[in-house]
Coordinates of C-alpha atoms in Angstrom, one line a residue:
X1 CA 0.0 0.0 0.0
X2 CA 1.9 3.4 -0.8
X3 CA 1.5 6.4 1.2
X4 CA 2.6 9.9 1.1
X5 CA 2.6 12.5 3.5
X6 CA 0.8 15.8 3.5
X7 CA 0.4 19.1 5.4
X8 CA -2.6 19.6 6.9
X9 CA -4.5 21.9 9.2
X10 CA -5.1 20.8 12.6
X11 CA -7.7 22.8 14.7
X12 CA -6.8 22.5 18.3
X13 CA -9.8 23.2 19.8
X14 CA -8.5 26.4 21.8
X15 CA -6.3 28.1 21.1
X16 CA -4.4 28.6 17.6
X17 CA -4.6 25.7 15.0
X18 CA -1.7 24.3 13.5
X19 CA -0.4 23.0 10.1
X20 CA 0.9 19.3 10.5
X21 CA 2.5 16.5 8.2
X22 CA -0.1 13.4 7.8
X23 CA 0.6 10.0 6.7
X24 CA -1.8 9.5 3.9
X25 CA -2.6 6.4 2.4
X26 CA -3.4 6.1 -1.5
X27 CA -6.1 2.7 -1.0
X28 CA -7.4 0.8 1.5
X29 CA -6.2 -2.8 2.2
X30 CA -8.9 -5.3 1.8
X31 CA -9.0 -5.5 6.0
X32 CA -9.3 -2.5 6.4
X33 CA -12.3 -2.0 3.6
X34 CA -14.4 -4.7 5.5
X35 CA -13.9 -3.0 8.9
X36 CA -15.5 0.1 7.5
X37 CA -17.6 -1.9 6.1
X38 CA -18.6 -3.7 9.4
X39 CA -18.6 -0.3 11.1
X40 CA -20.6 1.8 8.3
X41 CA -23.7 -1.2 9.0
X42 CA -23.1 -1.5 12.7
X43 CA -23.8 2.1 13.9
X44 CA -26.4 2.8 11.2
X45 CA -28.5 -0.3 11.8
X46 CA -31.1 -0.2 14.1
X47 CA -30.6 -4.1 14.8
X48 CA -27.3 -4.1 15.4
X49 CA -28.2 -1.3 17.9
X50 CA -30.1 -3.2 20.4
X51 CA -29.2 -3.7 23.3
X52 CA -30.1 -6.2 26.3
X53 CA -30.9 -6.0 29.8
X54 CA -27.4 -5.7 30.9
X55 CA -26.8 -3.5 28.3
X56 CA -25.1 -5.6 25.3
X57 CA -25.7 -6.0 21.8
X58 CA -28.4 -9.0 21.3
X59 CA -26.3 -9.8 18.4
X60 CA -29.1 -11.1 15.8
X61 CA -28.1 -9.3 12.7
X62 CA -27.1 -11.3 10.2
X63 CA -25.9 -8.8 8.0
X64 CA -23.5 -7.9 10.9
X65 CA -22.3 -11.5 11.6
X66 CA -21.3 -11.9 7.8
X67 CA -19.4 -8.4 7.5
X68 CA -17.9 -9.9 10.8
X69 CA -16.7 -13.0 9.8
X70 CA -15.3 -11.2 6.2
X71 CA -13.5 -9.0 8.9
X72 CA -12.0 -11.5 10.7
X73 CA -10.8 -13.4 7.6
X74 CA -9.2 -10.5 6.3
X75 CA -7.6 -9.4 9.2
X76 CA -6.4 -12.4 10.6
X77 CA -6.7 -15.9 9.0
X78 CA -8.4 -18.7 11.6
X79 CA -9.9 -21.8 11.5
X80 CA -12.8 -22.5 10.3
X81 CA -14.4 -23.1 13.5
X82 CA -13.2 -20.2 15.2
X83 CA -14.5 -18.2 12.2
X84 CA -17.8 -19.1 12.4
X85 CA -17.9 -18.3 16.5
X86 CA -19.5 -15.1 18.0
X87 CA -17.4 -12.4 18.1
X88 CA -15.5 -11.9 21.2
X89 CA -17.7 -10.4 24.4
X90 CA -21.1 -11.4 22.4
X91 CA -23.7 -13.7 23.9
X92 CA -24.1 -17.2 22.0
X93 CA -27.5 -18.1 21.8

């Protein structure tokens, strides 16, 4: 993946901003694509947004638990069992 690096203005809140050098990358690996991907659905979805009585997701959206499991592949090859697992912290049902 190339990269290049840019100025850029930073606004510091308070205060004066600044003008800083940014790595920029040109593409997107294929993990990082199906994160986005995974993210874009999850907080937009009113599904993946429900929560439990002690406060966790219920986990029931499919679309979620495929963009997962594309994640997971991407990121970090595993078995196939471990693949097809909840994701880490999520009730099984």
């Amino acid at each position: 993946m190339a990269s290049h690096i840019e100025r850029r203005w930073l606004d510091t809140g308070s205060g004066p901003g600044a003008m800083v050098d940014v790595i920029v990358y040109d593409a997107e690996s294929p993990d990082q694509a199906a994160y986005r991907r995974l993210i874009a659905h999850s907080s937009a979805c009113q599904t993946c947004r429900q929560l439990d009585e002690n406060g966790w997701a219920t986990s029931t959206c499919e679309t979620a638990q495929r963009l997962y499991r594309v994640w997971r592949r991407l990121w970090r090859p595993l078995t196939a069992a471990a693949a097809t697992a909840s994701p880490e912290g999520s009730p099984t049902t």
